[in-house]
Each structure stands twice: as structure tokens, then as C-alpha cells.
Coordinates of C-alpha atoms and ligand atoms in Angstrom, one line a residue:
M1 CA -20.2 -13.7 33.3
G2 CA -18.2 -14.1 30.2
E3 CA -15.8 -11.6 28.7
V4 CA -17.4 -8.3 27.8
P5 CA -17.8 -7.7 24.1
F6 CA -15.2 -5.3 22.7
D7 CA -16.7 -4.0 19.6
F8 CA -20.4 -3.4 20.4
Q9 CA -21.4 -2.2 16.9
R10 CA -20.2 -5.4 15.4
Y11 CA -21.4 -7.5 18.3
F12 CA -25.0 -6.2 18.1
D13 CA -24.9 -6.3 14.3
T14 CA -23.9 -9.9 14.2
R15 CA -26.0 -11.1 17.2
I16 CA -29.2 -9.3 16.1
G17 CA -28.8 -10.5 12.5
H18 CA -28.4 -14.0 13.7
I19 CA -31.4 -13.8 16.0
G20 CA -33.5 -12.5 13.2
R21 CA -32.5 -15.3 10.8
H22 CA -32.5 -18.1 13.3
R23 CA -35.1 -17.3 15.9
C24 CA -37.7 -15.2 14.0
G25 CA -37.9 -17.0 10.7
F26 CA -36.4 -14.1 8.8
D27 CA -34.7 -15.3 5.6
G28 CA -31.0 -15.2 4.8
K29 CA -31.2 -11.7 3.4
F30 CA -31.9 -10.1 6.8
Q31 CA -29.2 -7.9 8.1
A32 CA -29.5 -6.0 11.4
H33 CA -27.7 -2.8 10.3
V34 CA -26.6 -1.6 13.7
Y35 CA -25.1 1.9 14.0
P36 CA -24.2 4.2 16.9
A37 CA -27.4 6.1 17.8
E38 CA -27.9 9.8 18.6
A39 CA -27.8 10.2 22.3
R40 CA -31.5 10.9 22.7
F41 CA -32.3 7.5 21.1
G42 CA -29.9 5.4 23.1
D43 CA -26.4 3.9 22.4
F44 CA -27.1 1.9 19.2
Q45 CA -29.8 1.6 16.7
A46 CA -30.7 -1.4 14.5
N47 CA -32.1 -0.1 11.2
G48 CA -32.3 -3.4 9.3
V49 CA -35.9 -4.3 9.8
L50 CA -37.2 -1.6 7.5
P51 CA -35.5 -2.6 4.3
Y52 CA -36.2 -6.2 5.1
A53 CA -39.9 -5.6 5.7
K54 CA -40.1 -3.7 2.5
S55 CA -38.4 -6.4 0.4
T56 CA -40.8 -9.0 1.9
G57 CA -43.9 -6.9 1.9
R58 CA -44.5 -7.2 5.6
N59 CA -45.3 -4.7 8.4
P60 CA -42.1 -3.3 9.7
R61 CA -43.4 -2.5 13.2
Q62 CA -44.7 -6.0 13.6
L63 CA -41.4 -7.5 12.5
A64 CA -39.5 -5.2 14.8
Q65 CA -41.7 -6.5 17.7
I66 CA -41.0 -10.1 16.8
L67 CA -37.3 -9.4 16.6
L68 CA -37.3 -7.5 19.9
D69 CA -39.1 -10.3 21.7
A70 CA -36.7 -12.8 20.5
M71 CA -33.7 -10.6 21.5
L72 CA -35.0 -10.3 25.0
R73 CA -35.5 -14.1 25.3
E74 CA -31.7 -14.6 24.7
K75 CA -30.5 -14.4 28.3
D76 CA -26.8 -13.6 27.8
F77 CA -27.6 -11.1 25.1
S78 CA -30.4 -9.2 26.9
G79 CA -28.0 -8.9 29.9
E80 CA -25.9 -6.5 27.9
I81 CA -28.8 -4.2 27.3
A82 CA -30.6 -1.9 29.7
T83 CA -33.4 -1.0 27.4
A84 CA -34.5 -1.9 23.9
E85 CA -37.3 -0.1 22.3
I86 CA -39.1 0.1 19.0
A87 CA -39.1 3.6 17.5
G88 CA -40.4 5.3 14.4
A89 CA -41.4 3.0 11.5
G90 CA -39.5 0.0 12.9
F91 CA -36.1 1.0 14.3
I92 CA -34.8 -0.7 17.4
N93 CA -33.0 1.5 19.9
L94 CA -30.6 -0.1 22.3
K95 CA -29.2 1.2 25.5
L96 CA -26.3 -0.6 27.1
S97 CA -26.7 -1.6 30.7
P98 CA -24.6 0.2 33.3
S99 CA -23.0 -3.1 34.3
T100 CA -21.9 -3.7 30.7
I101 CA -20.3 -0.3 30.5
D102 CA -18.7 -0.8 33.9
R103 CA -17.2 -4.1 32.7
W104 CA -16.0 -2.6 29.5
L105 CA -14.3 0.3 31.1
R106 CA -12.7 -1.9 33.7
H107 CA -11.5 -4.5 31.3
Y108 CA -10.1 -2.5 28.4
N109 CA -7.6 -0.5 30.4
S110 CA -4.4 -0.8 28.2
A111 CA -3.3 -0.3 24.7
E112 CA -2.4 -4.0 24.6
K113 CA -5.9 -5.1 25.6
L114 CA -7.4 -2.8 23.0
Q115 CA -5.1 -4.1 20.4
S116 CA -5.5 -7.8 21.1
S117 CA -9.3 -7.6 21.1
L118 CA -9.4 -5.8 17.8
D119 CA -10.7 -7.9 15.0
T120 CA -10.2 -6.7 11.4
Q121 CA -9.5 -8.5 8.2
W122 CA -5.9 -7.3 8.4
R123 CA -4.7 -9.6 11.1
G124 CA -1.8 -11.8 9.9
R125 CA -1.7 -10.3 6.4
T126 CA 1.7 -9.4 5.1
T127 CA 1.2 -5.9 3.8
V128 CA 3.8 -3.8 2.0
V129 CA 3.1 -0.1 2.5
D130 CA 4.8 1.8 -0.3
Y131 CA 5.0 5.4 0.8
S132 CA 7.0 8.6 0.7
C133 CA 9.0 7.5 -2.4
P134 CA 10.3 10.9 -3.5
N135 CA 12.3 11.2 -6.7
S136 CA 16.0 11.9 -6.1
A137 CA 18.0 14.9 -7.2
K138 CA 15.5 17.2 -5.5
Q139 CA 14.7 18.2 -2.0
M140 CA 11.4 17.1 -0.6
H141 CA 8.7 19.7 -1.1
V142 CA 5.0 20.1 -0.2
G143 CA 4.1 17.7 -2.9
H144 CA 5.7 14.9 -0.9
L145 CA 3.9 15.7 2.3
R146 CA 0.8 13.6 1.9
S147 CA 2.3 10.3 0.9
L148 CA 4.7 10.7 3.9
V149 CA 2.0 11.4 6.6
I150 CA -0.9 9.3 5.2
G151 CA 1.4 6.4 4.5
D152 CA 3.0 6.5 7.9
A153 CA -0.4 6.8 9.7
L154 CA -1.8 3.8 7.7
Q155 CA 1.2 1.6 8.4
R156 CA 0.9 2.4 12.1
I157 CA -2.8 1.6 12.1
L158 CA -2.2 -1.6 10.1
C159 CA 0.4 -2.8 12.6
F160 CA -2.0 -2.1 15.4
C161 CA -4.6 -4.2 13.5
G162 CA -2.2 -7.1 13.5
A163 CA -0.9 -6.9 9.9
N164 CA 2.7 -7.9 9.3
V165 CA 3.7 -4.6 7.8
I166 CA 6.7 -4.0 5.6
R167 CA 7.5 -0.3 5.1
D168 CA 9.1 0.2 1.7
N169 CA 10.4 3.5 0.4
H170 CA 10.3 3.0 -3.4
L171 CA 12.5 5.9 -4.3
G172 CA 12.3 7.4 -7.8
D173 CA 16.0 6.9 -8.4
W174 CA 16.1 5.6 -11.9
G175 CA 14.0 7.8 -14.0
T176 CA 14.3 10.4 -16.8
Q177 CA 15.5 13.1 -14.4
F178 CA 19.0 11.4 -14.6
G179 CA 19.2 11.6 -18.3
I180 CA 18.4 15.3 -18.1
L181 CA 20.8 15.9 -15.3
L182 CA 23.7 13.9 -16.7
R183 CA 23.3 15.7 -20.0
Q184 CA 23.1 19.1 -18.3
L185 CA 26.2 18.4 -16.1
R186 CA 28.1 17.6 -19.3
A187 CA 26.6 20.6 -21.3
E188 CA 27.7 23.0 -18.6
S189 CA 31.0 21.1 -17.9
I190 CA 30.3 21.0 -14.2
D191 CA 32.3 18.7 -12.0
L192 CA 30.0 17.7 -9.2
D193 CA 32.9 16.5 -7.1
T194 CA 34.1 20.0 -6.6
V195 CA 30.8 21.4 -5.5
P196 CA 30.5 21.8 -1.7
Q197 CA 28.1 19.2 -0.3
E198 CA 25.7 21.8 1.2
D199 CA 25.2 23.5 -2.2
A200 CA 25.0 20.4 -4.3
L201 CA 21.2 19.8 -4.1
E202 CA 20.3 23.4 -4.9
L203 CA 22.6 23.2 -7.8
L204 CA 21.1 20.0 -9.1
E205 CA 17.7 21.5 -8.8
E206 CA 18.9 24.4 -10.9
L207 CA 20.5 22.1 -13.4
Y208 CA 17.4 20.1 -13.7
R209 CA 15.3 23.2 -14.4
R210 CA 17.7 24.3 -17.1
G211 CA 18.1 20.8 -18.5
N212 CA 14.3 20.3 -18.6
A213 CA 13.9 23.6 -20.5
A214 CA 16.6 22.5 -22.9
V215 CA 15.1 19.2 -23.8
N216 CA 11.7 20.8 -24.2
E217 CA 13.2 23.3 -26.7
S218 CA 15.6 21.2 -28.7
K219 CA 15.2 17.8 -30.2
D220 CA 19.0 17.3 -30.1
A221 CA 19.1 17.9 -26.4
L222 CA 16.2 15.5 -25.9
E223 CA 18.1 12.9 -27.9
E224 CA 21.2 13.5 -25.8
A225 CA 19.3 13.2 -22.5
R226 CA 17.7 9.9 -23.7
A227 CA 21.1 8.6 -24.7
E228 CA 22.5 9.5 -21.3
L229 CA 19.7 7.6 -19.6
V230 CA 20.2 4.5 -21.8
A231 CA 23.9 4.6 -21.1
L232 CA 23.2 4.9 -17.3
Q233 CA 20.7 2.0 -17.5
E234 CA 23.3 0.0 -19.3
G235 CA 25.7 0.4 -16.4
D236 CA 28.3 2.9 -17.7
G237 CA 30.9 3.3 -15.0
E238 CA 31.2 7.1 -14.8
R239 CA 27.5 7.7 -15.1
M240 CA 26.8 5.2 -12.4
R241 CA 29.3 6.9 -10.1
L242 CA 27.6 10.3 -10.6
W243 CA 24.2 8.7 -10.2
R244 CA 25.2 7.2 -6.9
K245 CA 26.6 10.5 -5.7
I246 CA 23.4 12.3 -6.6
N247 CA 21.3 9.7 -4.8
D248 CA 23.4 9.8 -1.7
L249 CA 23.1 13.6 -1.5
S250 CA 19.4 13.3 -2.0
Y251 CA 18.8 10.7 0.6
A252 CA 20.8 12.6 3.2
S253 CA 18.3 15.4 2.7
F254 CA 15.3 13.1 2.8
Q255 CA 16.6 11.6 6.0
E256 CA 16.5 15.0 7.7
I257 CA 12.7 15.1 7.0
Y258 CA 12.3 11.5 8.2
N259 CA 14.1 12.3 11.4
L260 CA 12.0 15.3 12.0
T261 CA 8.7 13.5 11.4
A262 CA 9.8 10.2 13.1
V263 CA 9.1 8.2 9.9
Q264 CA 11.0 5.0 9.4
F265 CA 11.3 2.3 6.7
D266 CA 12.2 -1.3 6.7
H267 CA 13.5 -1.2 3.2
I268 CA 14.6 1.4 0.7
L269 CA 14.3 -0.4 -2.5
G270 CA 14.1 2.3 -5.2
E271 CA 13.3 1.9 -8.8
S272 CA 17.0 1.2 -9.6
F273 CA 16.9 -1.9 -7.4
Y274 CA 14.7 -3.5 -10.1
R275 CA 16.9 -2.6 -13.0
D276 CA 18.0 -6.2 -13.6
S277 CA 14.6 -7.7 -13.1
V278 CA 12.7 -5.8 -15.8
G279 CA 14.0 -8.3 -18.5
R280 CA 11.9 -11.1 -16.9
V281 CA 8.9 -8.8 -16.9
Y282 CA 9.2 -8.2 -20.6
E283 CA 9.7 -11.9 -21.3
E284 CA 6.8 -13.1 -19.2
L285 CA 4.4 -10.5 -20.4
Q286 CA 5.2 -11.4 -24.0
E287 CA 5.2 -15.2 -23.4
C288 CA 1.7 -14.8 -21.9
H289 CA 0.5 -12.6 -24.8
I290 CA -0.3 -9.8 -22.4
A291 CA 2.2 -7.3 -23.9
V292 CA 2.7 -6.6 -27.5
E293 CA 5.2 -4.6 -29.6
N294 CA 3.8 -1.3 -30.7
L295 CA 5.8 1.3 -32.7
G296 CA 9.0 -0.1 -31.1
A297 CA 7.7 0.0 -27.6
L298 CA 6.3 -2.9 -25.5
V299 CA 2.8 -2.1 -24.4
V300 CA -0.2 -3.6 -22.7
F301 CA -3.8 -2.9 -23.8
H302 CA -6.8 -3.9 -21.8
P303 CA -9.6 -4.6 -24.3
E304 CA -12.2 -4.9 -21.6
H305 CA -11.6 -1.4 -20.3
E306 CA -13.2 1.7 -21.9
R307 CA -10.1 3.8 -22.0
F308 CA -7.2 1.3 -21.6
R309 CA -8.5 -0.5 -24.7
E310 CA -6.7 2.2 -26.6
Q311 CA -4.5 4.0 -24.1
P312 CA -1.5 1.8 -23.8
F313 CA 0.4 0.8 -20.6
I314 CA 3.9 1.3 -21.9
V315 CA 6.2 -1.2 -20.2
R316 CA 9.3 -0.7 -22.3
K317 CA 10.0 2.5 -24.2
S318 CA 10.8 2.5 -27.9
D319 CA 14.5 3.4 -27.1
G320 CA 14.7 0.2 -25.1
A321 CA 14.8 2.0 -21.7
S322 CA 12.7 0.8 -18.8
N323 CA 10.2 3.2 -17.2
Y324 CA 8.0 3.7 -14.2
A325 CA 5.7 0.9 -15.4
S326 CA 8.5 -1.7 -15.9
T327 CA 10.0 -1.1 -12.5
D328 CA 6.6 -1.2 -10.8
L329 CA 5.7 -4.5 -12.4
A330 CA 9.1 -5.9 -11.4
T331 CA 8.4 -4.6 -7.9
V332 CA 5.2 -6.5 -7.5
L333 CA 6.9 -9.6 -8.6
Y334 CA 9.7 -9.1 -6.0
R335 CA 7.3 -8.3 -3.2
M336 CA 5.3 -11.5 -4.0
E337 CA 8.4 -13.7 -4.2
H338 CA 10.6 -12.2 -1.4
F339 CA 8.1 -10.9 1.0
S340 CA 5.1 -13.2 0.2
A341 CA 3.1 -10.1 0.3
S342 CA -0.7 -10.6 0.5
D343 CA -1.3 -6.9 0.1
I344 CA 0.5 -3.9 -1.3
I345 CA -0.7 -0.4 -0.5
Y346 CA 0.5 2.4 -2.7
V347 CA 0.2 5.9 -1.3
T348 CA 0.5 8.5 -4.2
D349 CA -1.3 11.4 -5.6
A350 CA -4.5 11.0 -7.5
R351 CA -2.8 11.9 -10.8
Q352 CA -1.4 8.4 -10.8
R353 CA -4.7 6.7 -10.8
D354 CA -4.5 5.6 -14.4
H355 CA -1.0 4.2 -13.8
F356 CA -2.1 2.1 -10.9
E357 CA -5.4 1.0 -12.5
Q358 CA -3.3 -0.3 -15.5
L359 CA -0.8 -1.8 -13.2
I360 CA -3.5 -3.7 -11.3
L361 CA -5.1 -5.0 -14.5
T362 CA -1.8 -6.1 -15.9
V363 CA -0.6 -7.8 -12.7
D364 CA -4.0 -9.6 -12.5
K365 CA -3.6 -11.1 -16.0
W366 CA 0.1 -11.8 -15.7
F367 CA -0.1 -13.6 -12.3
R368 CA -3.1 -15.5 -13.3
A369 CA -1.4 -16.7 -16.4
K370 CA 1.7 -17.7 -14.5
N371 CA -0.2 -19.2 -11.6
Y372 CA 1.5 -16.9 -9.1
P373 CA 0.0 -16.2 -5.7
M374 CA -2.0 -13.0 -6.3
P375 CA -1.5 -10.1 -3.8
R376 CA -4.2 -7.5 -3.4
L377 CA -3.1 -4.1 -4.7
H378 CA -4.6 -1.0 -3.2
H379 CA -4.1 2.4 -4.6
V380 CA -4.5 4.9 -1.8
Y381 CA -4.6 8.2 -3.7
F382 CA -4.8 11.7 -2.4
G383 CA -5.7 15.2 -3.7
T384 CA -3.5 18.3 -4.0
V385 CA -2.2 20.6 -1.2
C386 CA -3.4 24.0 -2.4
G387 CA -2.6 27.6 -1.6
T388 CA -5.3 30.1 -0.6
D389 CA -5.9 30.7 -4.4
G390 CA -7.1 27.1 -4.6
K391 CA -4.3 26.0 -6.9
A392 CA -1.3 23.8 -6.0
I393 CA 0.6 25.6 -3.4
K394 CA 3.7 27.5 -4.6
T395 CA 6.3 29.9 -3.2
R396 CA 6.0 33.6 -4.1
A397 CA 8.6 33.0 -6.7
G398 CA 6.5 30.2 -8.2
G399 CA 8.7 27.4 -6.9
S400 CA 7.7 24.4 -4.8
V401 CA 7.6 24.9 -1.1
R402 CA 10.2 22.8 0.6
L403 CA 9.1 20.6 3.5
K404 CA 12.1 21.6 5.5
Q405 CA 10.9 25.2 5.4
L406 CA 7.3 24.4 6.0
F407 CA 8.1 22.4 9.2
A408 CA 10.6 25.0 10.3
E409 CA 8.0 27.7 10.1
A410 CA 5.4 25.7 12.0
I411 CA 7.9 24.9 14.7
A412 CA 9.0 28.6 14.9
R413 CA 5.4 29.7 15.3
A414 CA 4.6 27.0 17.9
R415 CA 7.7 28.2 19.7
V416 CA 6.4 31.7 20.0
A417 CA 3.2 30.4 21.4
V418 CA 5.0 28.2 24.0
E419 CA 7.2 31.1 25.1
E420 CA 4.2 33.3 25.6
K421 CA 2.2 30.7 27.6
N422 CA 5.0 29.1 29.5
P423 CA 7.9 31.5 30.0
D424 CA 9.1 29.4 33.0
F425 CA 9.7 26.2 31.0
D426 CA 13.4 25.4 30.4
E427 CA 14.9 25.6 27.0
E428 CA 14.9 21.9 26.3
L429 CA 11.2 21.5 27.2
R430 CA 10.2 24.5 25.1
E431 CA 12.0 23.1 22.1
K432 CA 10.4 19.7 22.6
I433 CA 7.0 21.2 22.8
A434 CA 7.5 23.5 19.8
R435 CA 8.6 20.6 17.7
A436 CA 5.8 18.2 18.7
V437 CA 3.2 20.9 18.2
G438 CA 4.7 22.3 14.9
V439 CA 5.3 18.9 13.3
G440 CA 2.1 17.5 14.7
A441 CA 0.0 20.4 13.4
I442 CA 1.1 19.9 9.8
K443 CA 0.7 16.2 10.0
Y444 CA -2.7 16.3 11.6
G445 CA -3.8 19.2 9.3
D446 CA -3.2 16.9 6.4
L447 CA -4.5 13.6 8.0
S448 CA -7.8 15.2 9.1
Q449 CA -8.8 16.0 5.5
N450 CA -10.5 13.3 3.5
R451 CA -7.5 12.2 1.5
S452 CA -9.3 12.0 -1.8
S453 CA -10.0 15.7 -1.8
D454 CA -7.7 18.7 -2.3
Y455 CA -7.3 21.0 0.6
I456 CA -6.1 24.5 1.3
F457 CA -3.0 24.6 3.4
S458 CA -3.2 27.1 6.3
L459 CA -0.6 27.0 9.1
D460 CA -2.9 29.4 11.1
K461 CA -5.7 26.9 11.1
M462 CA -3.4 23.9 11.6
L463 CA -1.8 25.5 14.6
A464 CA -5.0 26.8 16.2
L465 CA -5.8 25.6 19.7
E466 CA -9.5 25.4 18.9
G467 CA -11.0 23.2 16.3
N468 CA -10.1 19.8 14.8
T469 CA -6.3 20.3 15.1
A470 CA -3.3 18.6 16.6
P471 CA -2.7 21.3 19.2
Y472 CA -6.3 21.0 20.4
L473 CA -5.9 17.2 20.9
Q474 CA -2.4 17.5 22.3
Y475 CA -3.8 20.1 24.7
A476 CA -6.6 17.7 25.8
V477 CA -3.9 15.1 26.6
A478 CA -1.8 17.6 28.5
R479 CA -4.9 18.7 30.5
I480 CA -5.6 15.2 31.6
H481 CA -2.0 14.8 32.7
A482 CA -2.4 18.0 34.7
I483 CA -5.4 16.5 36.4
F484 CA -3.3 13.5 37.4
R485 CA -0.7 15.7 38.9
K486 CA -3.4 16.8 41.4
R487 CA -4.2 13.3 42.3
T488 CA -3.4 12.2 45.9
E489 CA -3.0 8.8 47.6
E490 CA -6.7 8.8 48.7
N491 CA -8.2 9.3 45.3
F492 CA -5.6 7.3 43.5
S493 CA -7.1 3.9 43.3
L494 CA -10.5 2.4 42.9
S495 CA -11.8 0.7 46.1
D496 CA -12.9 -2.9 45.8
G497 CA -16.2 -3.5 44.2
Q498 CA -16.9 0.1 43.3
S499 CA -18.8 0.5 40.1
I500 CA -17.5 2.7 37.4
A501 CA -20.8 2.7 35.5
P502 CA -21.5 6.3 34.3
Q503 CA -23.8 8.3 36.7
T504 CA -24.2 11.7 35.0
Q505 CA -25.3 12.5 31.5
E506 CA -21.8 13.7 30.6
E507 CA -20.2 10.6 32.0
H508 CA -22.6 8.5 29.9
A509 CA -21.8 10.5 26.8
L510 CA -18.1 10.0 27.4
A511 CA -18.5 6.3 28.0
R512 CA -20.4 5.9 24.7
Q513 CA -17.6 7.7 22.9
L514 CA -14.9 5.5 24.5
L515 CA -16.8 2.4 23.6
R516 CA -16.8 3.4 19.9
F517 CA -13.0 3.3 19.6
P518 CA -13.0 -0.2 17.9
L519 CA -15.6 1.0 15.4
A520 CA -13.5 4.1 14.6
I521 CA -10.4 2.0 13.9
R522 CA -12.4 -0.5 11.9
Q523 CA -13.9 2.2 9.7
T524 CA -10.5 3.9 9.3
I525 CA -8.8 0.8 8.1
E526 CA -11.6 -0.5 6.0
E527 CA -11.5 2.7 3.9
L528 CA -7.8 3.4 4.5
R529 CA -8.8 6.9 5.5
P530 CA -7.1 8.4 8.5
H531 CA -9.4 11.3 8.7
L532 CA -12.1 9.0 10.2
L533 CA -9.8 8.4 13.2
C534 CA -9.1 12.1 13.4
N535 CA -12.9 12.8 13.5
Y536 CA -13.3 10.2 16.2
L537 CA -10.5 11.7 18.4
Y538 CA -11.8 15.2 17.9
D539 CA -15.3 14.1 19.1
L540 CA -13.7 12.3 22.0
A541 CA -11.8 15.3 23.1
G542 CA -14.9 17.5 22.8
T543 CA -17.0 15.0 24.8
F544 CA -14.3 14.9 27.4
S545 CA -14.3 18.7 27.6
T546 CA -18.0 18.8 28.2
F547 CA -17.7 16.1 30.9
Y548 CA -14.8 17.9 32.6
N549 CA -16.6 21.3 32.6
A550 CA -19.8 19.8 34.1
N551 CA -18.4 17.2 36.5
R552 CA -15.9 18.1 39.1
I553 CA -13.2 15.5 39.4
F554 CA -12.0 16.2 42.9
C555 CA -15.2 16.5 44.9
E556 CA -16.5 15.5 48.4
N557 CA -17.8 12.2 47.3
S558 CA -14.8 10.0 46.9
S559 CA -16.5 7.4 44.8
D560 CA -17.4 10.1 42.3
T561 CA -13.8 11.2 42.3
Q562 CA -12.5 7.7 41.8
R563 CA -14.9 6.9 39.0
R564 CA -14.2 10.2 37.2
I565 CA -10.5 9.5 37.4
I566 CA -11.1 6.3 35.6
F567 CA -12.9 8.2 32.9
C568 CA -9.9 10.5 32.6
E569 CA -7.6 7.6 32.5
R570 CA -9.5 5.8 29.7
T571 CA -9.8 9.1 27.7
L572 CA -6.1 9.6 28.0
L573 CA -5.4 6.1 27.0
I574 CA -7.4 6.3 23.8
L575 CA -6.4 9.9 22.9
K576 CA -2.7 9.0 23.3
L577 CA -3.1 5.8 21.4
G578 CA -5.1 7.4 18.6
L579 CA -2.6 10.1 18.2
R580 CA 0.3 7.7 18.2
L581 CA -1.4 5.7 15.5
L582 CA -1.5 8.9 13.4
G583 CA 2.2 9.6 14.1
I584 CA 1.5 12.6 16.3
E585 CA 3.6 13.1 19.4
T586 CA 1.8 13.9 22.7
L587 CA 3.1 15.8 25.7
E588 CA 2.5 15.9 29.4
R589 CA 2.8 19.7 29.6
M590 CA 2.4 22.3 26.9
Ligands
LIG1 N1 8.4 8.3 -7.1 C1 7.0 8.4 -7.4 C2 6.5 9.9 -7.4 O1 7.3 10.7 -7.0 C3 6.1 7.7 -6.4 C4 6.4 6.2 -6.3 C5 5.2 5.5 -5.7 N2 5.4 4.1 -5.6 C6 5.4 3.2 -6.6 N3 5.6 2.0 -6.4 N4 5.1 3.6 -7.9 O2 5.4 10.2 -7.8

């Protein structure tokens, strides 16, 4: 017997499509369209006969019969299936044979085996994930949450899929905020060096607010701020020194959040890193006739695009300063030349869709003209985190909610719950649990939402032990660990030759869900949407719960016990792995 297929959805889809096209005389258009089936129909369902019959004007049930007969004639293939039946207008329902399930569960018993069998288009691709990227001179706030957690989950999943991932924090450390800040420091004659470190960021945020108001009110102030930025960008010594200081202060506060959330980067190449490479961008874009001078600025129009035919992509401002577009263009060039990036994934809010659409169009023309290797650019955008009023979440005073406070509150609430439930746990353990639950709840609460939509932020919901939440899944993990603590020598290991094919209905349902793991990962990474993995894990935990409530693990019949322990082990393996891929910590007790 050969190796058991890993990814049954893909395996059936490919094999049945092939059988249709090569054994049944179906033409090249035929696709099997295999999907997981509802339990009452079987394990998988092939839906492709219907549309094919329609397009060729033939009888779908007849075609389904031809296909089914051919499938059953393929010895190796039919061995995987227990039953295959035609249903409805021409669907084919498949049930896996017990021995196939047995072999799958036996073979895929470690994260390494799951990983090495996974086959996605990402294997071997050098992929830059551009995420977090806060602007400096501010503390991180709730607006920075989604890029952080979605970006981190995606980079973890991409690594798991075999991509060569480069995690790059493209800080906003070169933008207009510095012009405003430098001007305001001067206007208020503030010497930043005399401000105690712990107050500095608060002060800078205040200064920025006042400075921003000033430039909105007065043309002179606006001109001064612009001049400050130009002077900084030209490398003026004192301004550079202040700029460095502001960045260091900012990064120290970002790092606290990264430590708390276990987020790491391979590179921190902010906008300023590209300050000397924008010149080449201007030159090449002009030389290739992609950018033109327009009212003193350098801009790119895209005549083939409905809006960007008139809405310019400004790559150099009329005062000569570089901007977000210039540095992003230089960044693509750098990532192509220094990282040989085949893919770049940008994780930002949906308001930047125009920017990235224009960036992608511009890079496409530019790299084509210069004959540069063309990376694929993906804009993974997300919606807004809202308060209960449905508008972007704000503090009572109308300010932005700091991430530090948000996490602290979640941890504090989790802490109260742990203390109530487990008063006997020692201090260190309680703290560890509170942190894993509090941080995990916020991360998962975000990840479990379809990223392109807005969502309403509710710590109560995120921290609930019921529903699609991190605590629910973390609890499922802890519960399986608790089962294992009851395990004895006798029921510890599988005796030779014993089958682990599911016997009860609940075991079968659990096995089906476990076998769908490869599909869940594939769907998640094809769409770059972590909520698909969340949904899968939530279903898995629910299926496990039903199994656990209906099937006693430690029972008289030792082969039942041993088999059920394997079911627990595989569930634990996939739950833990799945949560790890989302950046959520798991616990043995909680
Ligand atoms: N700093 C930007 C912001 O706060 C995000 C940067 C995203 N990355 C990029 N290469 N443009 O919105």
C-alpha cells in the first residue's frame, strides 16, 4: 500500500477530474469540483458533473454513472473509498474507507509530517511580509492592532507552507509628522533632551496635536513645517539628531507591544532607510516616460484606469520632498534587488487601497520597462475596529485607545477569572495564564473576523469561554491535557495491529474534521484570510466536545480507550498547531 493521501479534497478533485477526462471521454473542460460533504451524505461530494452535463447538453445522471463506474475500476483509487453513490441530479457522494482513515490518523502524527506533506503554491517563494509598520512619534493604538495580528498570523502560516518569509517592519519614520513636530518643538522652545524619558512620548503626542492644529489654521505654520521636513530630508544635523531621538523613544514603546504579543521581525527598514534611493526612482520613472512633471510635482497617471487616469499618484511633492509613494516605490526596488522577493504582502487598512492599487500599476509598468524580475504584490487590507456605536473606536475623551491599555485590561480581566477558577494556582502560573488568555483573546477576536469587514470591539465577547473565542479554544487544549494526565501505563500506547478507524458516529465526525486540516490551511493561504483557519479550529473544538461528551475515553474496553486516546492526541496536535499558526499561546492548565 502506498502512502496515504494527505489532502483528500485535492486528491479526489484531481483524481476524479483526471478519470473523467481520460477514462470517460469527457472533454478538457470537465472539473470534478470536490468539496467536503454534509455528514449525512458522506465525507466528500463531487459536484462537477452537473455543470459539465449542462454545457454539453447530456443527461447528468447518466454521466455520473459513467464516471462512477470508471472510478470504481481504478483499483488503487477505489481502495480509498468505502462507498460512492450517485445522489440528486448527478452528485457523487464519497465515503472514505475505515482503513484509509486509520492510515491517515496513524501516519500524520506530528506537526513536521503535516507540514512536509502540505502542498501550496507558496513553497520556496521568497515572500516579504510588510506588517505592523506604525508611524513613529506616537504610541501604538487600536488602529495598529490589525496589521500586527493579521500580519503575524499570515507570516506564520506562510512559513508553515514552506515560503521563505522575510518579516519587515516598514516604519513610518520619515513622514510629514516630523515637519510638524520639529516646527512645534521650535515654536514652543522645548528642549527634548531635558524631558524625562517616560514623559517624552506623551509630550510628543501633545505637540503633534497642537502642531497639526497650527498648520491647519495658518498658512505660515504650514510653510514652516514643510521647510522643517525638507531640511530634515536634506540631512540637517540638529534635525537629524532630534529625529533619531524621537524614533528611538517610539521604537522602545513599540517593542513593549511586540514583546507582549510575541511578534518578531527580521528587518526594521522604515521609510527613512530609503531616503537616498528615491532619486533613482524619480530618474527611472521619468526615463521610462511613466512619471511626468505636473504643477511642480512628479506624478504618474494610469490612462487605462477609470479613476487613476485623472487621480495622480504623486511620487515627488512640488516642494521636492519625497512622500509615502516615493519610499514605497524605492522599497519594492530594494526588496527585489536585495531579497530577490517573489512576493510582497502589505498588511494595511482598507483606506490605503488606492495607494496600493496605484503602486502596483506603477511597479508593473516600471519593472517591465526596465526588464526587472517582477514580484507579485498583494495588498491584504482590513476594515476598521469599531466601538459599540459602530464608529472607529475611541476613548471617552475622544482619543485613540492605546494598545498597551487594551491588552492590560484584557489581561486584568482574565486574571480575575483565573483567580476565581483556580485559587490554588501559584502566582507565576496565574500570571502566565492571564497573559496568554488576555493577549490571545484580543488577537483571536480580531483574527476570527473576516479581515475585509469592520467589526465591533468587545472584550466581553473576546474573553468569553463560549463561542468562537481564544479562551474557548485554549480551554479545549487544556481539557485534552487534563485527559492525558489521567492516562496510565496500560492505556498509554497502541497495541500492535490495532485499528484506529472510527467506530462511533462521533469518532467518525471527528476524524472527518481532522482530515480537513490541509484544506483549511490551503483555503486560508489562498485567500490570505486567517478567519478561515479560526472557523476550522472552532468547528474542530466543537466536534471534539461532542465526541468527548458521548464517548467515554477511559472505559472497560481497552481498545476503545486506546483508539480514543489517539483521537485526543490528533485533536490536540492540530488545535495547538493551528493556534500557534495564529500566534495564540496555548496552556496545559487554565
Ligand atoms: N506607516 C503606514 C501607516 O501607518 C503603514 C505602512 C505600510 N507599509 C508600506 N510599505 N506602505 O499607515
